[in-house]
Coordinates of C-alpha atoms and ligand atoms in Angstrom, one line a residue:
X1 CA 75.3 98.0 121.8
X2 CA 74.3 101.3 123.3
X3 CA 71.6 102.1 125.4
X4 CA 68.8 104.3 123.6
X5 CA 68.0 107.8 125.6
X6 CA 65.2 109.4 123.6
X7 CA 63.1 106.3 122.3
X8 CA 61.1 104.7 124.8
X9 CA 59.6 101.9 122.5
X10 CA 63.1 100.7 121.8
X11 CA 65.6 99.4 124.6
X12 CA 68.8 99.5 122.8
X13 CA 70.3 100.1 119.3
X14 CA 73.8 99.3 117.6
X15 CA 76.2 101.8 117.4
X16 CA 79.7 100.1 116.9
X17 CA 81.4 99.5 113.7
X18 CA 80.8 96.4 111.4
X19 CA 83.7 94.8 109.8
X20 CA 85.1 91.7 109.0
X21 CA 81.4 90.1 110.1
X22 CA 81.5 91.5 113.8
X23 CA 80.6 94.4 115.1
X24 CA 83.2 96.3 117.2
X25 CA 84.0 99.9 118.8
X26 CA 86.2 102.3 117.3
X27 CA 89.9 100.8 118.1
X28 CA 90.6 104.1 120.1
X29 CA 87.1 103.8 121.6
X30 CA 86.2 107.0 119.9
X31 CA 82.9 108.0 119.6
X32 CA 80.8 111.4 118.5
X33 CA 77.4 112.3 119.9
X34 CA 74.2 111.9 117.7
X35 CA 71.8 114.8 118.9
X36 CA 67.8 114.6 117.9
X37 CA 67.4 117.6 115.4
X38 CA 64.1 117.4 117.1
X39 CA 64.5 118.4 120.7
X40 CA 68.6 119.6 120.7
X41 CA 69.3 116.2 122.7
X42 CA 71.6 113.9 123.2
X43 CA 70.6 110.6 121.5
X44 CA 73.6 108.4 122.1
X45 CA 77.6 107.5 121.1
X46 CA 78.4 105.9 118.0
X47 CA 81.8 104.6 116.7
X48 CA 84.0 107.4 115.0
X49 CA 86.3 104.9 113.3
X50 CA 90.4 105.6 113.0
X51 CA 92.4 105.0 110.3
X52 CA 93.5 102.2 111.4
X53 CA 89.7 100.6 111.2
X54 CA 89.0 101.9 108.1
X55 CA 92.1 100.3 106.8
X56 CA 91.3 96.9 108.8
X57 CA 87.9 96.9 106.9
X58 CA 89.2 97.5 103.0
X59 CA 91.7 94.6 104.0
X60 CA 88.6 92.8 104.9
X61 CA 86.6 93.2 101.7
X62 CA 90.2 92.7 99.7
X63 CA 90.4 89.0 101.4
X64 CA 86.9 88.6 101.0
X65 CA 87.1 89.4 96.9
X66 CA 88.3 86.2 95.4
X67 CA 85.7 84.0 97.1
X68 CA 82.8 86.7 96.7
X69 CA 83.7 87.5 93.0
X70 CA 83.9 83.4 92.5
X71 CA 80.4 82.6 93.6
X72 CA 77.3 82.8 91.1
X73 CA 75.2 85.0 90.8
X74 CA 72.2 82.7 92.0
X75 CA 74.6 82.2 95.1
X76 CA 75.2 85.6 95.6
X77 CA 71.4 86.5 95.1
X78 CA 70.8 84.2 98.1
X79 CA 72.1 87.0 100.4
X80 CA 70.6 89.7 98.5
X81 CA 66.8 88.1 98.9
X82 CA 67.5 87.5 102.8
X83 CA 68.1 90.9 103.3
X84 CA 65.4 92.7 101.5
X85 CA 63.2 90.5 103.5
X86 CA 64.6 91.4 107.0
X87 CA 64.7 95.4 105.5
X88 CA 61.3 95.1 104.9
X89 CA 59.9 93.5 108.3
X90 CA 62.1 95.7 109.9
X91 CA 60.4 99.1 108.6
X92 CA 59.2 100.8 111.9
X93 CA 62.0 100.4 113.7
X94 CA 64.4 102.1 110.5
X95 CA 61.5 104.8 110.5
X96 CA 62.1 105.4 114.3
X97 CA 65.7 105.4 114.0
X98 CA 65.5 107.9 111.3
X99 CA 63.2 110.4 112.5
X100 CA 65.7 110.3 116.3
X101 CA 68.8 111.0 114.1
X102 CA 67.7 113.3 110.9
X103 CA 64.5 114.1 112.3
X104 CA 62.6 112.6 109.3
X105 CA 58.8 112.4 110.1
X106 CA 58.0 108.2 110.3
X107 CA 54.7 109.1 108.6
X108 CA 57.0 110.0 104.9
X109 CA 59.4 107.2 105.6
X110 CA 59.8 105.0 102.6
X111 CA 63.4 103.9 102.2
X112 CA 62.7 100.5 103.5
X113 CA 60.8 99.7 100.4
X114 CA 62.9 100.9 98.0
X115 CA 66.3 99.3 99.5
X116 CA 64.4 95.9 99.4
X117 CA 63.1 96.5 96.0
X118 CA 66.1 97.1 95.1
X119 CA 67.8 94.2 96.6
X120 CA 65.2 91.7 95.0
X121 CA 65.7 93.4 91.4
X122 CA 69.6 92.9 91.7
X123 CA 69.0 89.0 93.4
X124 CA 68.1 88.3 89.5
X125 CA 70.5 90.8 87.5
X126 CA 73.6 88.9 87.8
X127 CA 73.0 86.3 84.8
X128 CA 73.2 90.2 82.5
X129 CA 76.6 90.6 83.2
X130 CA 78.5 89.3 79.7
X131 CA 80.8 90.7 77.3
X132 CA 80.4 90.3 73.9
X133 CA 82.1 88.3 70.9
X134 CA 83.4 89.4 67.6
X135 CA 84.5 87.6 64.2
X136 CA 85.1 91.1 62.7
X137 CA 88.6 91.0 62.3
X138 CA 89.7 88.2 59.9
X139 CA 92.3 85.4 61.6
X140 CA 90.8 86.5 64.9
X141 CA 87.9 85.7 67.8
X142 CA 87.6 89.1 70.1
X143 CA 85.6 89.0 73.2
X144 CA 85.2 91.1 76.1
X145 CA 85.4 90.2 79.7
X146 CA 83.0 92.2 82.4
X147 CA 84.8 92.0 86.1
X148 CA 85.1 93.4 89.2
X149 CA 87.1 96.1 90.5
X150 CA 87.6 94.5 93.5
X151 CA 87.1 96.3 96.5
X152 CA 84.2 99.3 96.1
X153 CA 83.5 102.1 99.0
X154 CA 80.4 104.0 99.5
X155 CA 80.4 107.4 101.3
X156 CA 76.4 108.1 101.7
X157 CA 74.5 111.2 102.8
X158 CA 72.0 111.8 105.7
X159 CA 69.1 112.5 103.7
X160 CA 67.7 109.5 102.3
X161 CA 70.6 107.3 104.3
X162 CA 68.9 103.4 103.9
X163 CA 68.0 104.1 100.1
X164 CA 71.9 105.5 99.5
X165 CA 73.4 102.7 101.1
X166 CA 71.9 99.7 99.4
X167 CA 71.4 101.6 95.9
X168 CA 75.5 101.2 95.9
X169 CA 76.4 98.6 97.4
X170 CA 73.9 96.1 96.0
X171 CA 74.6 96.7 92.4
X172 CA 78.2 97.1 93.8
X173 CA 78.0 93.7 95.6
X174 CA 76.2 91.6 92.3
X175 CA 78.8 93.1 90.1
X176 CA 81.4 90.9 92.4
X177 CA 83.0 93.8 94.5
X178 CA 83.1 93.4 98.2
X179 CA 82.2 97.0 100.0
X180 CA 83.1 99.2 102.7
X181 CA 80.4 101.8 103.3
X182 CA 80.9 104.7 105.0
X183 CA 77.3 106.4 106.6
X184 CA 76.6 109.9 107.7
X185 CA 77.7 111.1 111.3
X186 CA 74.3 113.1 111.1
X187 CA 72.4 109.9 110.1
X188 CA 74.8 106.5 110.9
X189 CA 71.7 104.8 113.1
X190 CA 69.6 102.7 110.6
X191 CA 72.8 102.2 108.7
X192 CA 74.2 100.0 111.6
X193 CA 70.7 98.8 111.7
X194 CA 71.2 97.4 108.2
X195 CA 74.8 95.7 109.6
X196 CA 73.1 93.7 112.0
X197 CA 70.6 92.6 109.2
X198 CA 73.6 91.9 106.9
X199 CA 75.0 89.7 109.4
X200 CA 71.7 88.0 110.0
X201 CA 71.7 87.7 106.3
X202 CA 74.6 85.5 106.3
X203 CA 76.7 87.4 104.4
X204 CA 80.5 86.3 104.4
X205 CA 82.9 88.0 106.6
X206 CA 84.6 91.3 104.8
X207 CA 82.2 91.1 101.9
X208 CA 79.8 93.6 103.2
X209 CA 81.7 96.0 106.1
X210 CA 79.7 99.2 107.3
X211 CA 81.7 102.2 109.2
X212 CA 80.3 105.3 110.8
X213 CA 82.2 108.3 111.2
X214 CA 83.2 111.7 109.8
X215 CA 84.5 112.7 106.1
X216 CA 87.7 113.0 107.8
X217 CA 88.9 110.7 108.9
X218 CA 87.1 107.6 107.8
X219 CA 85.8 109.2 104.7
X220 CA 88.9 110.8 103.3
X221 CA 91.1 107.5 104.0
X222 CA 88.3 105.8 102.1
X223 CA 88.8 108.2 99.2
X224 CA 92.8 108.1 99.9
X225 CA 93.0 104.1 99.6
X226 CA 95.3 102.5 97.4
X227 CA 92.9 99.0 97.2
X228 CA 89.8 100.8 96.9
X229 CA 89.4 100.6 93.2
X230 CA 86.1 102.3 92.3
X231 CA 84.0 104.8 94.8
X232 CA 80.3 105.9 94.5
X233 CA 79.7 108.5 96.7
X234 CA 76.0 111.0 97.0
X235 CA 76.5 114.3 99.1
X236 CA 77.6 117.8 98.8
X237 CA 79.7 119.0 95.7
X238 CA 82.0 120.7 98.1
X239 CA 82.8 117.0 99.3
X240 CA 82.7 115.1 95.8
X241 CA 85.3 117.4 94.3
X242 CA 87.7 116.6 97.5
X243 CA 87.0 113.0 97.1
X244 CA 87.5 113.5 93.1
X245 CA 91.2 115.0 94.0
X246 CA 91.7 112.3 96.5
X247 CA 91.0 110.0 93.4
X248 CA 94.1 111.8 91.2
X249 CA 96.4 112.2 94.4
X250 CA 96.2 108.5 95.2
X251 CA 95.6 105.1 92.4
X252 CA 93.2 106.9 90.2
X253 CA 90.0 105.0 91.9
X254 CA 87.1 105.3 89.4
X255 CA 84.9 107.8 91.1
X256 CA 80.7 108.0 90.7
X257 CA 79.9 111.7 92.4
X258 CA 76.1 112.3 92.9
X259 CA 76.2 115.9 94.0
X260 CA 74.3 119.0 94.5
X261 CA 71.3 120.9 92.8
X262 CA 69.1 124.3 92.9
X263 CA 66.3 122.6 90.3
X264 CA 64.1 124.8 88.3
X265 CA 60.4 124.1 87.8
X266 CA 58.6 126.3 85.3
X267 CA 55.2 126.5 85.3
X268 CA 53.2 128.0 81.8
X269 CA 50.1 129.6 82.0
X270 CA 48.3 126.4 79.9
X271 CA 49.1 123.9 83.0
X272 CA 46.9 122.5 85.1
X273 CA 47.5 125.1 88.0
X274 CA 46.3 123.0 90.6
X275 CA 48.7 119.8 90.0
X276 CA 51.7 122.3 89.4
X277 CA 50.9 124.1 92.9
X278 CA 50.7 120.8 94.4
X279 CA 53.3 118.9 92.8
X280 CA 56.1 122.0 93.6
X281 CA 55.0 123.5 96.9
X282 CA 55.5 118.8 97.9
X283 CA 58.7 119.0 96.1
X284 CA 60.5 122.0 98.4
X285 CA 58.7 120.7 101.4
X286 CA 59.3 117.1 101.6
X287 CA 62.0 115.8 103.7
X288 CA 61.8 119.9 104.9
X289 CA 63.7 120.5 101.8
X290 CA 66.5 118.7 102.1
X291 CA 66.5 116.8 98.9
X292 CA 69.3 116.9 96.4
X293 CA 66.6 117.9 93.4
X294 CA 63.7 119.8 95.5
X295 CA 62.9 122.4 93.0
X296 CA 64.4 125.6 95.2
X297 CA 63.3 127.8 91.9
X298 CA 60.3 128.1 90.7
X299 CA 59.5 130.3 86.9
X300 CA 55.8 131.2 86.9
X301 CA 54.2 132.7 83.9
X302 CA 53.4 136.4 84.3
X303 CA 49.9 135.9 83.5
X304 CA 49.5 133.5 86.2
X305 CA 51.7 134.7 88.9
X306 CA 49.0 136.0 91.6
X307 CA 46.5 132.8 91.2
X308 CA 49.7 130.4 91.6
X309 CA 51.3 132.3 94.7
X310 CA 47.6 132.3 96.6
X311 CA 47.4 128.5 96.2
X312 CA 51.2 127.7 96.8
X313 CA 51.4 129.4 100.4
X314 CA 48.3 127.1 101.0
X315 CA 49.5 124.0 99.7
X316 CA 52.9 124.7 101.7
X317 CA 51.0 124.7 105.3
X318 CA 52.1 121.8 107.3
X319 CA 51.8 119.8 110.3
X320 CA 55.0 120.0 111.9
X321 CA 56.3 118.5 115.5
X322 CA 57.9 115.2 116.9
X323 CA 58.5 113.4 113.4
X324 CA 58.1 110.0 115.7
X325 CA 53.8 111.4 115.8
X326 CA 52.1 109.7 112.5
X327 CA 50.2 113.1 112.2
X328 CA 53.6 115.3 111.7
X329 CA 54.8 115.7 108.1
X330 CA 57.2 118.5 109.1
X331 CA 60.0 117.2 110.7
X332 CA 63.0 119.6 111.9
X333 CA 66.4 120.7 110.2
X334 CA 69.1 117.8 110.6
X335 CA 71.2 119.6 112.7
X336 CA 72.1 122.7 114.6
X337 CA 74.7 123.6 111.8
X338 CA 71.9 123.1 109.3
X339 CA 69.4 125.3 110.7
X340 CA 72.1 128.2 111.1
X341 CA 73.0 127.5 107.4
X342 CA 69.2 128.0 106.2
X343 CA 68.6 130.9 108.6
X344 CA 71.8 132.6 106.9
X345 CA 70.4 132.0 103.4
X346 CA 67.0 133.7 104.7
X347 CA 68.6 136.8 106.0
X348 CA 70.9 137.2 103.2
X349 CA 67.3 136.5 101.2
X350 CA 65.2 139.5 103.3
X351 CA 68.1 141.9 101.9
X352 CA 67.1 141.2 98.0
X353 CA 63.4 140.2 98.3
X354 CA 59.7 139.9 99.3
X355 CA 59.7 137.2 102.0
X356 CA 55.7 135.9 101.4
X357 CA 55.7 132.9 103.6
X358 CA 58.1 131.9 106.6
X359 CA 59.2 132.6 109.8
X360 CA 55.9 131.9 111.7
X361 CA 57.1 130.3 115.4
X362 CA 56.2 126.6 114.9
X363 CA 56.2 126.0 118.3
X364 CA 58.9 123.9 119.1
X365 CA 62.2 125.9 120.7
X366 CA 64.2 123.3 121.4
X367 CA 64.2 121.5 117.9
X368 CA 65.7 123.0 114.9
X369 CA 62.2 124.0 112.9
X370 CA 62.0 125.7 109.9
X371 CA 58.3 126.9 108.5
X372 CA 58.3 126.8 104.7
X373 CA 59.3 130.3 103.1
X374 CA 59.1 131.6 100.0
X375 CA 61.0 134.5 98.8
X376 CA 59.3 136.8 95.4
X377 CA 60.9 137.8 92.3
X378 CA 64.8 137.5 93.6
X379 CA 67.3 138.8 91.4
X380 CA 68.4 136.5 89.4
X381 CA 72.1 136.8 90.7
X382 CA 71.3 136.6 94.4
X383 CA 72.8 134.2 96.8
X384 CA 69.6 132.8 97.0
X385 CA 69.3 131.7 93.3
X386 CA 72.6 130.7 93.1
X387 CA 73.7 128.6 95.9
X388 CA 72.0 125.1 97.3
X389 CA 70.0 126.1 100.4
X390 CA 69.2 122.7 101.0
X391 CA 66.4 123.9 103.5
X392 CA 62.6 124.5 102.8
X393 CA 63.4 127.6 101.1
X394 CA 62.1 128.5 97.4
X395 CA 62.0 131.7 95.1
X396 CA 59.3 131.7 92.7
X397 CA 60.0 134.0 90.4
X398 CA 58.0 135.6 87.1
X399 CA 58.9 135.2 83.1
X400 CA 57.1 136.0 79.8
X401 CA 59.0 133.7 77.1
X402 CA 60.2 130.7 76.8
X403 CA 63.3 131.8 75.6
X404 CA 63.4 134.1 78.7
X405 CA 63.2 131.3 81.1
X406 CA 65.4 128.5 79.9
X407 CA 68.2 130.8 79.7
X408 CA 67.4 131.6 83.3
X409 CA 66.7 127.8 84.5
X410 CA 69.8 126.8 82.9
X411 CA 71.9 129.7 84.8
X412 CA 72.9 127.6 87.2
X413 CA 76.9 125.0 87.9
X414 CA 73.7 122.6 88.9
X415 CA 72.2 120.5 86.7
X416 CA 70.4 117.8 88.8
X417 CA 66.4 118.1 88.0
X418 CA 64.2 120.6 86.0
X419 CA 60.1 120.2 85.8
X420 CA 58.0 121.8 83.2
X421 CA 54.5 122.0 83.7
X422 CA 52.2 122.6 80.6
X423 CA 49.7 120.9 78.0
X424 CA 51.2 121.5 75.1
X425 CA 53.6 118.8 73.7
X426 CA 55.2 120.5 71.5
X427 CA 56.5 123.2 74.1
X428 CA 57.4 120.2 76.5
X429 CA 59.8 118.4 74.2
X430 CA 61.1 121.5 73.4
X431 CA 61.8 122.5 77.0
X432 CA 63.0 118.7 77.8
X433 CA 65.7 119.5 74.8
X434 CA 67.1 123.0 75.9
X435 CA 67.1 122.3 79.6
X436 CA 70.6 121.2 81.2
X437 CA 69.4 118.6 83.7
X438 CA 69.9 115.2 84.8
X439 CA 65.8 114.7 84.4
X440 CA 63.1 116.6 82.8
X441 CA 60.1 116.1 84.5
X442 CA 57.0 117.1 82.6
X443 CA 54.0 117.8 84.6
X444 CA 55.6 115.9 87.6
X445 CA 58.6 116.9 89.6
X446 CA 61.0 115.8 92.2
X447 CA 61.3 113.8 94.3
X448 CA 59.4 111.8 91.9
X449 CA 62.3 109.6 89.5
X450 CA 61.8 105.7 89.3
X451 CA 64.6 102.7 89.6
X452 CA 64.6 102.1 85.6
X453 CA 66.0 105.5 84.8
X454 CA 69.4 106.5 85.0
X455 CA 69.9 109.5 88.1
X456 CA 72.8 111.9 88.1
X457 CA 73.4 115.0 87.1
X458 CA 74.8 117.5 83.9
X459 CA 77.5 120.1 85.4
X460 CA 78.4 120.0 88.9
X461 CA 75.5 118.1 90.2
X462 CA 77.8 115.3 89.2
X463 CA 79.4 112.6 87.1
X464 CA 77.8 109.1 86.3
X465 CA 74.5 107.7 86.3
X466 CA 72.6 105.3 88.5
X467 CA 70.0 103.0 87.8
X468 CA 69.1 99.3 87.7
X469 CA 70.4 99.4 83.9
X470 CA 73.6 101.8 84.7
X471 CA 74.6 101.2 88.1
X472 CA 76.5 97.6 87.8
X473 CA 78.3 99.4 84.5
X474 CA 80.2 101.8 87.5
X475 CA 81.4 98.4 89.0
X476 CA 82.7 96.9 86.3
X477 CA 85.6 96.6 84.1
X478 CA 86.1 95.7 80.8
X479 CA 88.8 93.5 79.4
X480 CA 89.4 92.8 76.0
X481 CA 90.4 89.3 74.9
X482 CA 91.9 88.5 71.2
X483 CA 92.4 85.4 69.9
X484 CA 94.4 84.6 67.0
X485 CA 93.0 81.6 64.9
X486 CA 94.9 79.7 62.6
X487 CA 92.8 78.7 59.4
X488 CA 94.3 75.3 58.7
Ligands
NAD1 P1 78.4 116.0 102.7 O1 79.1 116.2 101.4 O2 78.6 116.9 103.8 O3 78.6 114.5 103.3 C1 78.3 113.4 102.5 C2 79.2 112.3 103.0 O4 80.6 112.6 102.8 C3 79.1 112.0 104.5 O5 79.2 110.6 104.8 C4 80.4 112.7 105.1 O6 80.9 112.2 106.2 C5 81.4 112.4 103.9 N1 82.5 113.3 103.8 C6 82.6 114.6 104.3 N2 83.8 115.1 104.1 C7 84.5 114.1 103.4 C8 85.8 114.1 102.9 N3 86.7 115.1 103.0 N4 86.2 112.9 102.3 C9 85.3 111.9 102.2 N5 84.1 111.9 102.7 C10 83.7 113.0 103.3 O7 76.8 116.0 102.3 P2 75.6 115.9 103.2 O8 75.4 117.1 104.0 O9 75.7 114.6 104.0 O10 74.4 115.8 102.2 C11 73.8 116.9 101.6 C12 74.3 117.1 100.2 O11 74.2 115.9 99.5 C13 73.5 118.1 99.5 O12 74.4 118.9 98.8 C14 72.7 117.3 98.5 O13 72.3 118.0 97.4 C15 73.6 116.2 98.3 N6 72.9 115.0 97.8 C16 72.9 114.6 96.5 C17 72.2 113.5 96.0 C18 72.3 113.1 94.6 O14 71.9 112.0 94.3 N7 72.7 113.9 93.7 C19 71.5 112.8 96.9 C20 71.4 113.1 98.3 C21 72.2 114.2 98.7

């Protein structure tokens, strides 16, 4: 355990490395610093594990696998129950821990609910796992088999860190895998957090092992591994098409990449203007715009253009500040290399268009604060509209036909999310059809999405979908059994 700096509600935190069923420092005694994206300091040391650890922990899960894969799924849904309970009563202090290390505000903190959620749903899924029988080919029986890969890895983002983390491993874990999980070095707090709940859970040893560290080395041994058999991994696509390569180099590990996206919302002039100002200006602004699918472009009818942009710069005025205050719901950039990264994008942004809203001082040097900004009319081949900003950042730009603007929306590698806001049916389906997107939202947007539909991407926003009915497909194979019957 380390002793917290910044937080003076709680005395001390883990930080150390959780495999095998105990928690332990880096076997070089590494460590990196976690600073508060909201005040520039020093939070604490956590465990960078080696090599050597992250090999010591897929060992763990590969002993583990027989007797984890053996149990039923009522058994192994006794663990799963556990945990969602101690998830859920421990909410403030994952809320806390979050807003210290990615300087998420505590009052938009909600992964707690859905990681238990999500743990109780897959406590009661493991009875659907079953092949299917055949008597189509005459003189035989064919079945298939479902199993487990055997050991799974997760590599997890900063951004929604708790939600990532269970969202793989559980449907990982009921599918019979055992799991190494790698967290972010820019958010590894409330995933040790979860360790110590795992082990309070009662997980077996090596079934469920938890690792902090950077993409190299931890992340790329991970990805490396010859007995890591099947990897789900959610972060940039820069990083999911090393991890994919890592995949060919090594045993061909079956890879689930949830990348990228630069989503396109396109509002007609026959919406309800206020729920489509609302609903967009929420989507670039929550989590301060770091969400995979925040729609970073926005297509507004010509005809409504002025009226929209008067009520979006309203709807995008926040409170921000210490994202530990309930009143805040602002919270700073996750780190210092962040903050440059969107500051870059803005400049390069000044050069090409009208900057309408941004820059304001928010009051808080120390911290890496961004005000919500929105750039007018970009060309459609600027950086700006091409790359992921991944900040509070957003280009609402004008179009006259429909035509017009799905070839625009769907000028993008990304293909995450796409909104369409309008009345008319007709014009929706249509719109759902053409655009090249993981999920069509009609007169919603992101981050709204739901457990029961798959998530993932078209193009290079990624390959694979999750969802309560997709995600224990990625962690299963499939054998084929024939059985030849004699007649008499
Ligand atoms: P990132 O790619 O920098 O890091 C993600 C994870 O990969 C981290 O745990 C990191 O340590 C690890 N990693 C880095 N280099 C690695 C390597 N060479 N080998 C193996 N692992 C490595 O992404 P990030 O900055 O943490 O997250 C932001 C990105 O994630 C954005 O692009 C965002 O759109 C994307 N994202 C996508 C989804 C989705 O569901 N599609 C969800 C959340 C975030």
């Amino acid at each position: 355990m380390s002793t917290i700096v910044q937080n003076p509600k709680a005395k001390s935190f883990e930080t150390r490395l959780f495999i095998n069923g105990k928690f332990v420092e880096a076997s070089d005694g590494g460590k990196f610093d976690l600073i508060s994206p909201g005040t520039g300091e020093k939070v604490v040391e956590v465990s960078e594990a080696t090599e050597e650890d992250t090999n010591t922990a897929v060992a763990a899960a590969k002993a583990a696998f027989p007797a984890w894969s053996a149990l039923s799924p009522q058994e192994k849904g006794v663990y799963f129950k556990k945990l969602a309970v101690l998830i859920r009563e421990s909410h403030a202090e994952l809320a806390e821990l979050e807003a210290l290390s990615m300087g998420r505000p505590v009052s938009a903190y909600f992964e707690s609910f859905v990681a238990a959620q999500t743990l109780d749903h897959y406590s009661e899924t493991g009875y659907d796992i079953m092949g299917a029988s055949s008597l189509n080919q005459k003189g035989y029986v064919t079945m298939t088999m479902r199993q487990p890969y055997g050991v799974a890895a997760a590599i997890i983002p900063w951004n929604v860190p708790v939600g990532f983390l269970i969202n793989k491993t559980a449907a990982a874990l009921m599918a019979g895998n055992t799991v190494v999980a790698k967290s972010s070095e820019k958010a590894p707090l409330t995933s040790a957090k979860v360790a110590t709940l795992v082990e309070k859970a009662g997980f077996p040893p090596g079934v469920f092992n938890i690792i902090s560290g950077h993409g190299p080395v931890s992340g790329s041994v991970l990805s490396h591994h010859m007995d890591v058999r099947v990897l789900s991994f959610a972060g940039s696509s820069k990083t999911g098409r090393l991890i994919q390569e890592a995949a060919a180099k090594s045993n061909l590990k079956s890879v689930l990449l949830e990348l990228g996206g630069k989503s396109p919302a396109i509002v007609f002039s026959d919406c309800d203007i206020e729920k489509a100002v609302q609903k967009t200006a929420f989507s670039i602004q929550f989590n301060s715009g770091q969400t995979c699918m925040g729609n970073s472009r926005i297509y507004v009818h010509e005809s409504i253009m002025d009226a929209f942009l008067e009520k979006f710069h309203k709807a995008l005025t926040v409170a921000s500040g210490d994202p530990l205050l309930p009143t805040v719901n602002h919270g700073p950039q996750v780190d210092v290399i962040q903050y440059n990264k969107i500051q870059n994008y803005i400049e390069e942004g000044k050069k090409v268009a009208k900057m309408t809203l941004g820059e304001l001082p928010l009051g808080h040097e120390n911290g890496f604060f961004i005000q919500p900004t929105v750039f007018v009319n970009t060309p459609e081949d600027a950086k700006i509209m091409k790359e992921e900003i991944f900040g509070p950042v957003v280009s609402v730009n004008t179009f006259s036909t429909e035509d017009e603007v799905v070839a625009k929306a769907n000028d993008t590698e990304y293909g995450l999310y796409a909104a369409v806001f309008t009345k008319d049916i007709s014009r929706a389906m249509r719109m759902a059809k053409r655009l090249e997107a993981g999920h069509v939202g009609v007169n919603c947007t992101s981050p709204t999405t739901f457990p029961d539909v798959p998530f993932g991407g078209y193009k290079s926003s990624g390959t694979g979908r999750e969802g309560w009915k997709q995600s224990l497909d990625s962690f299963l194979e499939t054998k084929a059994v024939l059985i030849a019957v004699d007649d008499e």
